[in-house]
Amino acid sequence: MKILVTVKEVAEAEDDFEIDGLDIDDRYLEYDLNEWDEYAIEEAVQIKEDGECDVVSVTIGPERAEETIRMALAKGVDRAIRVWDDDIAATDTLDPATKADVLAAVVAEEDPDLVLTGVQAGDDSFGATGVALAETIGFEWGAVVNALDLDADAGVGNVHRELEGGIEELTEIQLPAVLTIQTGINEPRYASLRGIRQAQSKPLDVSTLSDLGLDAEALESPLRRTAMYEPESESDAVVFEGSPEETAVELADLLRDAGVVEG
Amino acid sequence: MSDVLAVAEHRQGELRDVSFELVTAGRQIADQQGGELHLAVIGGDAETFATELNLDGVSVIHTVDAGEEFNHDVYTQVTEQLFEELQPGTLLLPNSVNGLDYAPAVASRLDVPLVTDAIGIERDGETEVTREMYGSKVETTIEIDSDAVAVSIRPAEWAAAEAAGDADVQAFDADIDESAVGSTVTGFEEVAGGDVDISEAEFLVSIGRGIEEEDNLPLIEDLVEATDATLSSSRPIVDNGWLPKNRQVGQSGKVVTPDVYLAIGISGAVQHVAGMKGSDTIVAINTDPNAPIMDLADYAIVDDLFDVVPQLIDALE
Ligand SMILES: Cc1cc2nc3c(=O)[nH]c(=O)nc-3n(C[C@H](O)[C@H](O)[C@H](O)COP(=O)(O)OP(=O)(O)OC[C@H]3O[C@@H](n4cnc5c(N)ncnc54)[C@H](O)[C@@H]3O)c2cc1C
């Protein structure tokens, strides 16, 4: 059994930021492992601890991303692949279909039984790469999975899909499959010191498009970002001004007036 | 190519709101190009759903006999076949949890570019989709260079269509390849039960990731005690296991409509807002004056919760 986990390093914007052209100025961005991917990694590592299996992570990202990949290795991922080259670096928008094509080439090499992705990446929130990948490689799939019980012998994954309104759908999914993992499915562990040490000697291979049998044409996309701007505030909130002491008194008065607190 | 095909959504015998919003968005796009709006109702009691969706501006409703509930393999096949048959320029899908489960597959199979979670769509010649990034801090426009496009729309962004119409209702005979259906829905489960029902509360003190650590929760519990409020939260607090699932407000938690909703350290992500926008009075305490929650708030304190909350407890005692 082999599990491939796709991970992405995402950018988070600070409260105060400036837009430079089509993106937030890099000075105001902080990079971190995508929240949803943390849960996907944990799920894969837990499956590995329950039985024999290899866990490989793959990311499409620049050298900077190796920091987050090492964290995945420290938490129990066996091996990591980072796909990058000059052509990818020069591409503005990697849309989900493009990422799916690149990841499909990795799947062809790795031949996993299960692919775990996050539901979405916290920065662009497309929420489409996992399912697009499944369709591209001919795997079954399930999106927004918040419970997974793998029955490798029967070749199925029994999952819960988290729907709206506190309802979960129970679904049986044939393997091989791609599952997009929802936050809360498990409790991601912290990397241990021992894990962090071991991660240093785990393989982290860099693949270029041509290593994967692809060329720059694979990156062509009909999607083009043409603008980014801060939306005009629709806020008509009354903002209480002053020190915390003063604003707190105003809020307390408001709550009394609204009749939700005594006094 | 000027026509629009929108796919309705239903669950457990009921149409979901987004289906009516798809009609509004679909009509808008069809009008921009002088095309027709086609609607597909796949599975369930398609006939009854078609009657409910027979709304002004819908030209044809295609009903498809395809099982009781949503199955992504079936939806993917049927949508693909309807698209091939009708050749619309725009395929409109919901960016719901089930939309996430089949829109990318359909687009990939049809080799049509997909943009998800749209909050605005312009289609005259060029196609331009507006969507958010970086946790709603910015909006972007995306141009799609393709004759045919697929777009999934954010729920509750377009108004629901209401006016009655006179669409043609036609049964579409889809050819479903059962051997390609590798997933089976075996049931549904309701979660988040328990002793507290936050949807009944008149005053909710709701806490988000701004609280930073579990060790800081007692501060909020003190406030709850001082006010007789009920404690609720955004999702990360529940994901972290700091509060039980029945405290979660939002799309995948509870929908609440208290007299006062006090959001402390909550940014106001769309999935959270889905659960609390119906509150009478919304108050936000947040260090970020541009946090999306400010768009909804009636009153706000732009300050550090760790400074304000202790003062608030004092002021109430
Ligand atoms: C399919 C799906 C379903 C989801 N369902 C839900 C759902 O049901 N409910 C839900 O809530 N989310 C849901 N989410 C997650 C949602 O997208 C957001 O990630 C989440 O709501 C963010 O929670 P938050 O506002 O607490 O955290 P953040 O977005 O991290 O916001 C924290 C806020 O705290 C402020 N802050 C930080 N420090 C302080 C301080 N010291 N004083 C004052 N303010 C401070 C910050 O300015 C920020 O605005 C769902 C996501 C997906 C993909």
XYZ file of C-alpha atoms and ligand atoms in Angstrom:
633
model
C 0.000 0.000 0.000
C 1.258 3.409 -0.927
C -0.207 6.802 -0.133
C 0.652 10.000 -1.964
C -0.129 13.220 -0.095
C -0.172 16.457 -2.048
C 0.928 19.465 -0.036
C 1.140 23.145 -0.772
C 2.891 25.992 0.881
C 0.383 28.820 0.996
C 0.774 32.520 1.458
C -1.115 34.393 4.150
C -1.558 38.138 4.023
C -0.870 40.329 7.010
C -3.660 42.642 8.228
C -2.037 45.620 6.566
C -0.800 44.956 3.088
C -0.279 46.508 -0.306
C -1.098 45.102 -3.674
C 1.642 45.207 -6.250
C 0.156 44.562 -9.686
C -1.688 41.260 -9.681
C -0.734 40.028 -6.251
C -0.112 41.145 -2.713
C 3.380 42.541 -2.336
C 5.611 39.737 -1.119
C 6.711 41.807 1.885
C 3.240 41.354 3.374
C 2.974 37.629 2.806
C 3.883 34.870 5.202
C 4.294 31.315 4.021
C 3.090 28.246 5.805
C 1.902 24.731 5.148
C -1.713 24.783 3.949
C -4.024 24.142 6.911
C -5.991 21.413 5.130
C -2.800 19.602 4.085
C -1.738 19.259 7.709
C -4.765 17.077 8.246
C -4.081 15.108 5.041
C -0.521 14.407 6.192
C -1.709 13.311 9.634
C -4.314 11.014 8.102
C -1.673 9.358 5.902
C 0.745 8.935 8.793
C -1.981 7.408 10.974
C -2.806 4.897 8.243
C 0.876 4.050 8.024
C 1.049 3.480 11.772
C -1.892 1.089 11.523
C -0.220 -1.126 8.966
C 2.408 -1.460 6.319
C 2.480 1.418 3.928
C 4.666 4.002 2.282
C 3.786 7.657 2.507
C 5.183 9.997 -0.123
C 4.433 13.700 -0.269
C 4.512 15.836 -3.374
C 4.462 19.566 -3.744
C 4.703 21.934 -6.667
C 6.748 24.755 -5.248
C 9.997 26.706 -5.060
C 12.986 25.868 -2.897
C 11.532 27.925 -0.042
C 8.804 25.281 0.266
C 11.343 22.703 1.441
C 10.944 24.028 4.948
C 7.312 22.964 5.069
C 8.086 19.688 3.305
C 10.670 18.864 5.967
C 7.939 19.328 8.554
C 5.881 16.687 6.752
C 8.897 14.381 6.762
C 9.417 15.062 10.449
C 5.839 14.005 11.152
C 6.310 10.616 9.526
C 6.159 11.016 5.755
C 8.820 8.708 4.284
C 9.893 10.568 1.210
C 9.129 13.843 -0.553
C 9.062 15.084 -4.112
C 9.195 18.731 -5.059
C 8.308 19.626 -8.637
C 9.809 22.848 -9.914
C 11.696 24.379 -12.791
C 12.167 27.713 -14.543
C 9.048 27.311 -16.643
C 6.863 26.760 -13.603
C 8.544 29.679 -11.847
C 7.679 31.905 -14.807
C 3.990 30.916 -14.791
C 1.552 33.375 -13.169
C -1.421 31.184 -12.540
C -1.194 27.466 -11.998
C -4.857 26.619 -12.262
C -6.266 23.397 -10.792
C -6.370 21.651 -14.178
C -2.694 22.430 -14.735
C -1.746 21.233 -11.276
C -3.779 18.094 -11.871
C -1.789 17.421 -15.059
C 1.534 17.845 -13.286
C 0.431 15.740 -10.309
C -0.916 13.095 -12.698
C 2.612 12.650 -14.042
C 3.829 12.093 -10.479
C 1.058 9.572 -9.866
C 2.116 7.735 -13.022
C 5.618 7.351 -11.577
C 4.639 6.570 -8.003
C 1.620 4.354 -8.602
C -0.114 5.013 -5.248
C -3.282 3.251 -4.050
C -4.548 6.338 -2.328
C -3.964 10.047 -2.881
C -4.827 12.475 -0.091
C -5.126 16.206 -0.760
C -6.545 19.087 1.236
C -10.098 20.258 0.460
C -8.645 23.561 -0.677
C -5.581 25.744 -0.413
C -6.086 28.618 1.997
C -4.727 31.245 -0.394
C -6.601 30.819 -3.677
C -9.357 28.533 -2.347
C -10.090 26.898 -5.685
C -10.977 23.624 -4.000
C -10.667 21.757 -7.277
C -7.235 20.202 -7.692
C -7.936 16.903 -5.917
C -11.081 16.001 -7.828
C -9.610 17.239 -11.121
C -6.610 14.988 -10.448
C -8.874 11.991 -9.781
C -10.626 12.466 -13.096
C -7.321 12.952 -14.928
C -5.794 9.729 -13.616
C -8.985 7.682 -13.670
C -9.214 7.172 -9.875
C -12.416 7.253 -7.849
C -12.657 10.170 -5.445
C -14.426 11.820 -2.551
C -14.427 15.514 -1.651
C -14.582 17.081 1.821
C -13.868 13.893 3.741
C -13.958 14.212 7.525
C -13.759 10.540 8.492
C -11.919 7.728 6.745
C -11.911 4.028 7.459
C -9.775 2.167 4.989
C -10.542 -1.454 4.163
C -7.553 -2.299 1.992
C -8.534 -5.972 1.659
C -11.935 -5.117 0.264
C -10.348 -2.316 -1.766
C -12.645 0.374 -0.431
C -12.499 3.463 1.687
C -15.505 4.118 3.900
C -15.721 7.847 4.285
C -17.875 10.540 5.761
C -18.294 13.579 3.564
C -19.077 16.705 5.535
C -22.091 18.351 3.915
C -23.752 21.613 4.901
C -25.917 21.996 7.977
C -24.331 19.409 10.256
C -25.110 16.495 7.945
C -22.544 13.917 6.915
C -22.844 11.655 3.917
C -21.620 8.080 4.367
C -19.988 6.832 1.209
C -18.144 3.741 0.077
C -15.386 4.604 -2.351
C -13.502 2.073 -4.444
C -9.724 2.226 -4.421
C -7.576 3.538 -5.922
C -8.997 6.902 -4.966
C -8.249 10.556 -4.362
C -9.763 11.942 -1.164
C -9.814 15.640 -0.329
C -9.392 15.952 3.412
C -11.337 18.375 5.586
C -9.929 20.036 8.702
C -10.913 18.383 11.969
C -10.696 14.812 10.605
C -7.884 14.131 13.112
C -5.556 15.944 15.459
C -2.370 16.794 13.601
C 0.664 15.975 15.725
C 3.584 18.207 16.428
C 6.862 17.013 14.976
C 9.070 15.451 17.634
C 12.714 16.413 17.975
C 13.630 12.912 16.900
C 11.342 13.270 13.893
C 12.937 16.554 12.947
C 16.400 14.973 13.129
C 15.319 11.997 11.058
C 13.708 14.245 8.470
C 17.113 15.650 7.599
C 18.191 12.315 6.138
C 14.939 11.427 4.387
C 14.944 11.725 0.592
C 13.597 14.973 -0.858
C 13.888 14.818 -4.637
C 13.392 17.686 -7.026
C 11.708 16.866 -10.326
C 11.492 19.138 -13.317
C 8.699 18.973 -15.851
C 10.977 17.171 -18.253
C 11.870 14.610 -15.565
C 8.154 13.900 -15.471
C 7.883 13.635 -19.238
C 6.108 16.974 -19.549
C 7.094 20.241 -21.172
C 6.142 23.884 -20.778
C 3.014 23.318 -22.873
C 1.523 21.539 -19.879
C 1.472 24.898 -18.108
C -0.612 26.724 -20.676
C -3.881 27.825 -19.178
C -6.970 29.602 -20.462
C -7.245 31.336 -17.071
C -5.518 34.639 -16.523
C -5.714 36.832 -13.477
C -6.330 40.351 -14.710
C -6.819 42.295 -11.513
C -6.519 42.171 -7.753
C -7.943 44.813 -5.479
C -9.222 45.355 -1.998
C -13.000 45.191 -2.091
C -14.721 48.359 -1.053
C -15.828 48.047 2.503
C -19.534 47.436 2.850
C -19.227 48.098 6.517
C -21.598 50.519 8.161
C -20.658 49.396 11.629
C -20.600 51.874 14.456
C -17.012 51.646 15.631
C -16.527 52.354 19.340
C -13.486 54.572 19.706
C -11.190 54.972 22.662
C -9.211 52.909 25.116
C -10.256 49.305 25.838
C -11.768 50.585 29.070
C -13.922 53.115 27.215
C -14.973 50.845 24.382
C -15.814 48.081 26.843
C -18.153 50.397 28.726
C -19.915 51.351 25.502
C -20.298 47.712 24.568
C -21.616 46.855 28.031
C -24.234 49.622 27.655
C -25.184 48.295 24.257
C -25.673 44.795 25.638
C -27.857 46.159 28.441
C -29.916 48.200 25.992
C -30.380 45.151 23.807
C -31.737 43.403 26.875
C -29.371 40.447 26.693
C -27.631 41.245 29.966
C -29.089 42.383 33.267
C -28.762 45.834 34.598
C -22.727 28.975 -27.472
C -24.754 31.765 -25.882
C -26.844 29.314 -23.864
C -26.360 28.520 -20.226
C -26.805 25.142 -18.566
C -27.230 25.232 -14.792
C -27.463 22.146 -12.605
C -29.781 22.261 -9.593
C -28.963 20.745 -6.216
C -31.198 18.813 -3.862
C -30.803 16.659 -0.803
C -33.105 14.379 1.145
C -36.150 15.352 -0.834
C -35.605 19.094 -0.903
C -34.140 21.558 -3.349
C -31.296 23.512 -1.836
C -31.403 27.333 -1.901
C -28.469 27.569 -4.277
C -30.647 26.055 -7.018
C -32.784 29.197 -7.060
C -29.671 31.379 -6.997
C -28.302 29.484 -9.992
C -31.417 30.530 -11.898
C -30.706 34.201 -11.163
C -27.035 33.939 -12.093
C -27.832 31.841 -15.150
C -30.449 34.278 -16.372
C -28.020 37.139 -15.942
C -25.341 35.426 -18.043
C -27.790 34.284 -20.698
C -29.114 37.850 -20.980
C -25.620 39.233 -21.477
C -25.369 37.096 -24.608
C -28.962 36.793 -25.776
C -29.033 33.089 -24.976
C -31.364 30.657 -23.290
C -31.180 29.258 -19.789
C -31.424 25.499 -19.454
C -31.747 23.888 -16.083
C -30.977 20.287 -15.190
C -32.560 18.441 -12.288
C -30.733 15.183 -11.752
C -32.252 12.445 -9.590
C -34.617 12.687 -6.657
C -38.199 13.648 -7.372
C -37.111 15.488 -10.493
C -40.665 16.200 -11.674
C -41.644 17.984 -8.467
C -38.347 19.858 -8.352
C -38.907 20.950 -11.951
C -42.264 22.417 -10.971
C -40.665 24.371 -8.136
C -37.905 25.594 -10.427
C -40.222 26.612 -13.226
C -39.225 30.233 -12.799
C -39.165 33.318 -14.931
C -36.306 33.251 -17.411
C -35.821 29.497 -17.525
C -36.341 28.180 -21.068
C -36.071 24.442 -20.621
C -35.851 22.185 -17.588
C -34.283 18.795 -18.213
C -35.336 16.178 -15.705
C -33.156 13.122 -15.342
C -34.207 9.920 -13.641
C -31.009 9.040 -11.765
C -31.407 7.708 -8.241
C -32.673 9.352 -5.083
C -29.617 11.240 -3.847
C -26.525 12.900 -5.229
C -23.799 10.586 -6.477
C -20.795 12.299 -8.024
C -20.163 9.616 -10.647
C -23.764 9.821 -11.843
C -23.845 13.625 -11.772
C -20.577 13.756 -13.702
C -21.860 11.436 -16.411
C -25.252 13.097 -16.752
C -23.868 16.633 -16.811
C -21.312 15.613 -19.412
C -24.036 14.124 -21.625
C -26.351 17.107 -21.266
C -23.497 19.435 -22.086
C -22.587 17.445 -25.203
C -26.214 17.498 -26.286
C -26.944 21.186 -25.637
C -23.499 22.678 -26.309
C -23.984 25.610 -23.951
C -21.333 28.308 -23.678
C -21.565 28.362 -19.898
C -21.967 25.506 -17.477
C -23.090 26.836 -14.089
C -22.698 24.698 -10.993
C -23.048 25.334 -7.266
C -19.901 25.790 -5.191
C -21.497 23.689 -2.483
C -19.885 20.672 -0.852
C -21.441 18.482 -3.530
C -20.362 20.993 -6.173
C -16.799 20.522 -4.929
C -17.357 16.799 -5.438
C -18.236 16.871 -9.136
C -17.602 20.269 -10.790
C -13.846 19.663 -11.273
C -14.512 16.179 -12.639
C -17.089 17.398 -15.155
C -14.875 20.254 -16.304
C -11.904 17.962 -16.655
C -13.890 15.367 -18.593
C -15.314 17.983 -20.950
C -11.954 19.735 -21.178
C -13.650 23.007 -20.299
C -11.876 25.478 -17.996
C -13.413 25.805 -14.534
C -13.410 28.752 -12.162
C -14.834 27.992 -8.727
C -16.494 30.064 -6.031
C -17.485 32.954 -8.305
C -19.048 36.039 -6.756
C -19.469 37.815 -10.091
C -19.602 36.751 -13.739
C -19.451 38.853 -16.913
C -19.945 37.142 -20.248
C -19.993 39.285 -23.294
C -17.355 38.157 -25.689
C -14.730 37.746 -22.989
C -15.557 35.857 -19.839
C -14.553 37.515 -16.618
C -15.127 35.963 -13.220
C -14.731 37.767 -9.900
C -13.602 35.738 -6.906
C -11.875 36.254 -3.599
C -8.423 35.256 -2.394
C -6.407 35.272 0.819
C -9.362 34.613 3.097
C -11.571 37.291 1.515
C -8.970 40.004 1.995
C -8.833 40.716 -1.738
C -10.928 40.230 -4.829
C -9.509 39.144 -8.152
C -10.823 39.036 -11.679
C -10.022 36.057 -13.841
C -10.350 36.146 -17.580
C -11.132 32.850 -19.249
C -9.947 32.495 -22.802
C -12.320 29.806 -24.046
C -15.630 29.626 -25.912
C -17.094 27.261 -23.370
C -16.532 27.735 -19.651
C -17.613 26.153 -16.388
C -18.181 28.338 -13.339
C -19.308 27.368 -9.866
C -21.085 30.072 -7.902
C -20.766 30.872 -4.225
C -23.984 30.081 -2.368
C -26.022 33.044 -1.071
C -24.224 35.478 -3.364
C -27.004 35.852 -5.938
C -30.609 36.484 -4.964
C -32.983 33.549 -5.225
C -35.242 33.635 -8.285
C -38.913 33.780 -7.334
C -41.182 34.814 -10.177
C -43.089 31.984 -11.816
C -42.165 31.019 -15.369
C -43.278 28.819 -18.224
C -40.323 26.633 -19.051
C -40.601 23.496 -21.121
C -40.057 20.460 -18.937
C -38.362 17.651 -20.829
C -37.189 14.279 -19.642
C -33.588 13.625 -20.599
C -32.694 10.023 -21.073
C -29.156 9.753 -19.750
C -27.108 6.702 -20.517
C -25.424 5.842 -17.252
C -22.472 3.493 -17.337
C -22.888 1.681 -14.022
C -19.451 0.103 -14.269
C -17.963 3.588 -13.971
C -19.834 4.316 -10.745
C -17.225 3.504 -8.113
C -18.826 5.175 -5.144
C -21.978 4.359 -3.233
C -23.774 6.640 -0.823
C -24.996 4.426 2.008
C -26.659 6.986 4.237
C -26.614 10.258 6.113
C -25.782 11.078 9.663
C -26.691 14.112 11.678
C -23.854 15.323 13.855
C -23.437 17.976 16.518
C -26.224 16.896 18.828
C -25.815 17.145 22.569
C -27.021 19.126 25.527
C -26.570 22.656 24.184
C -28.441 24.041 21.243
C -26.712 27.264 20.258
C -29.412 27.972 17.692
C -31.840 28.595 20.567
C -29.659 31.193 22.309
C -30.595 34.867 22.517
C -27.060 36.019 23.163
C -24.052 34.246 21.719
C -20.485 35.018 22.654
C -18.573 33.456 19.805
C -14.858 32.917 19.780
C -12.440 32.400 16.883
C -8.803 31.719 16.165
C -7.901 35.099 17.635
C -7.976 33.371 21.030
C -4.729 31.684 19.970
C -4.514 29.003 22.638
C -6.777 26.701 24.561
C -5.319 28.122 27.765
C -6.938 31.462 26.932
C -10.459 30.044 26.756
C -11.196 30.663 30.466
C -11.141 34.391 29.732
C -14.073 33.939 27.373
C -15.796 31.565 29.755
C -15.602 34.279 32.403
C -17.318 36.660 30.015
C -19.977 34.068 29.270
C -20.579 33.632 32.962
C -20.744 37.356 33.615
C -23.384 37.783 30.927
C -25.395 34.569 30.994
C -24.575 34.215 27.325
C -24.116 30.966 25.427
C -20.668 30.130 24.091
C -20.192 29.328 20.429
C -17.224 29.413 18.075
C -15.821 29.355 14.581
C -14.575 26.144 13.112
C -10.869 26.108 14.017
C -11.762 26.085 17.713
C -13.774 22.910 17.178
C -11.199 21.394 14.821
C -8.616 21.881 17.556
C -10.822 20.003 19.961
C -11.169 22.981 22.325
C -14.960 23.001 22.080
C -17.397 20.291 21.007
C -18.881 20.249 17.518
C -22.295 21.453 18.725
C -20.742 24.878 19.450
C -19.696 25.491 15.846
C -21.435 28.233 13.902
C -21.384 28.106 10.138
C -21.978 26.227 6.955
C -21.012 22.884 8.421
C -22.133 23.726 11.937
C -25.257 25.444 13.191
C -27.238 28.330 11.751
C -27.928 30.799 14.546
C -30.170 33.857 14.782
C -29.626 35.346 18.245
C -30.582 38.869 19.300
C -26.898 39.617 19.731
C -23.946 37.802 18.184
C -20.638 38.909 19.672
C -17.826 37.711 17.389
C -14.480 37.805 19.161
C -11.373 37.145 17.076
C -13.379 35.774 14.173
C -12.485 36.941 10.653
C -15.886 36.287 9.078
C -15.049 33.710 6.424
C -17.930 32.997 4.067
C -18.544 29.559 5.602
C -18.801 31.130 9.034
C -21.050 33.954 7.876
C -23.433 31.398 6.366
C -24.303 30.439 9.931
C -24.712 33.811 11.640
C -25.682 36.483 9.138
C -29.299 36.285 10.287
C -28.425 37.528 13.773
C -30.304 40.662 14.850
C -27.322 42.621 16.083
C -23.758 41.663 15.225
C -20.855 42.993 17.253
C -17.231 42.309 16.342
C -14.099 42.601 18.419
C -11.156 42.303 16.067
C -7.712 43.820 15.661
C -8.136 44.001 11.892
C -10.406 46.879 10.803
C -10.667 45.292 7.354
C -11.655 41.805 8.488
C -14.673 40.620 6.446
C -16.752 40.373 9.645
C -16.776 44.205 9.671
C -18.981 44.171 6.561
C -21.700 42.531 8.626
C -21.104 44.070 12.005
C -23.511 46.657 13.389
C -21.021 47.604 16.101
C -17.307 47.011 16.311
C -14.328 47.436 18.564
C -11.086 47.448 16.627
C -8.731 46.342 19.335
C -6.990 43.424 20.972
C -9.453 41.016 22.541
C -7.044 40.357 25.390
C -7.323 44.034 26.350
C -11.026 44.491 25.698
C -12.588 41.331 27.136
C -11.264 41.768 30.714
C -12.530 45.365 30.665
C -15.876 44.213 29.358
C -16.195 41.709 32.186
C -15.419 44.527 34.623
C -17.917 46.865 33.021
C -20.639 44.237 33.298
C -20.034 43.372 36.926
C -16.048 23.185 3.250
C -15.738 24.144 4.361
C -16.640 24.287 5.415
C -16.372 25.188 6.465
N -17.287 25.331 7.462
C -17.090 26.254 8.441
C -18.046 26.477 9.481
O -19.095 25.818 9.557
N -17.793 27.430 10.419
C -16.641 28.188 10.399
O -16.479 29.044 11.293
N -15.715 27.985 9.438
C -15.901 27.041 8.468
N -14.931 26.838 7.519
C -13.601 27.468 7.694
C -13.551 28.906 7.241
O -13.203 28.963 5.885
C -12.459 29.670 8.037
O -11.234 29.002 7.901
C -12.787 29.845 9.524
O -14.111 30.297 9.691
C -11.821 30.827 10.158
O -12.078 30.921 11.532
P -11.653 32.222 12.360
O -12.374 33.405 11.846
O -11.816 31.872 13.793
O -10.081 32.307 12.090
P -9.252 33.344 11.198
O -9.800 33.453 9.850
O -7.839 32.946 11.380
O -9.517 34.748 11.910
C -9.010 35.115 13.144
C -9.408 36.558 13.365
O -9.001 36.952 14.659
C -8.458 38.251 14.612
N -7.547 38.361 15.741
C -6.352 37.744 15.914
N -5.813 38.055 17.104
C -6.692 38.893 17.709
C -6.691 39.568 18.968
N -5.712 39.414 19.839
N -7.747 40.372 19.266
C -8.775 40.521 18.381
N -8.816 39.901 17.187
C -7.788 39.088 16.852
C -7.789 38.347 13.276
O -7.697 39.699 12.853
C -8.746 37.530 12.392
O -9.721 38.353 11.795
C -15.179 25.939 6.457
C -14.284 25.801 5.392
C -14.547 24.917 4.359
C -13.579 24.807 3.219
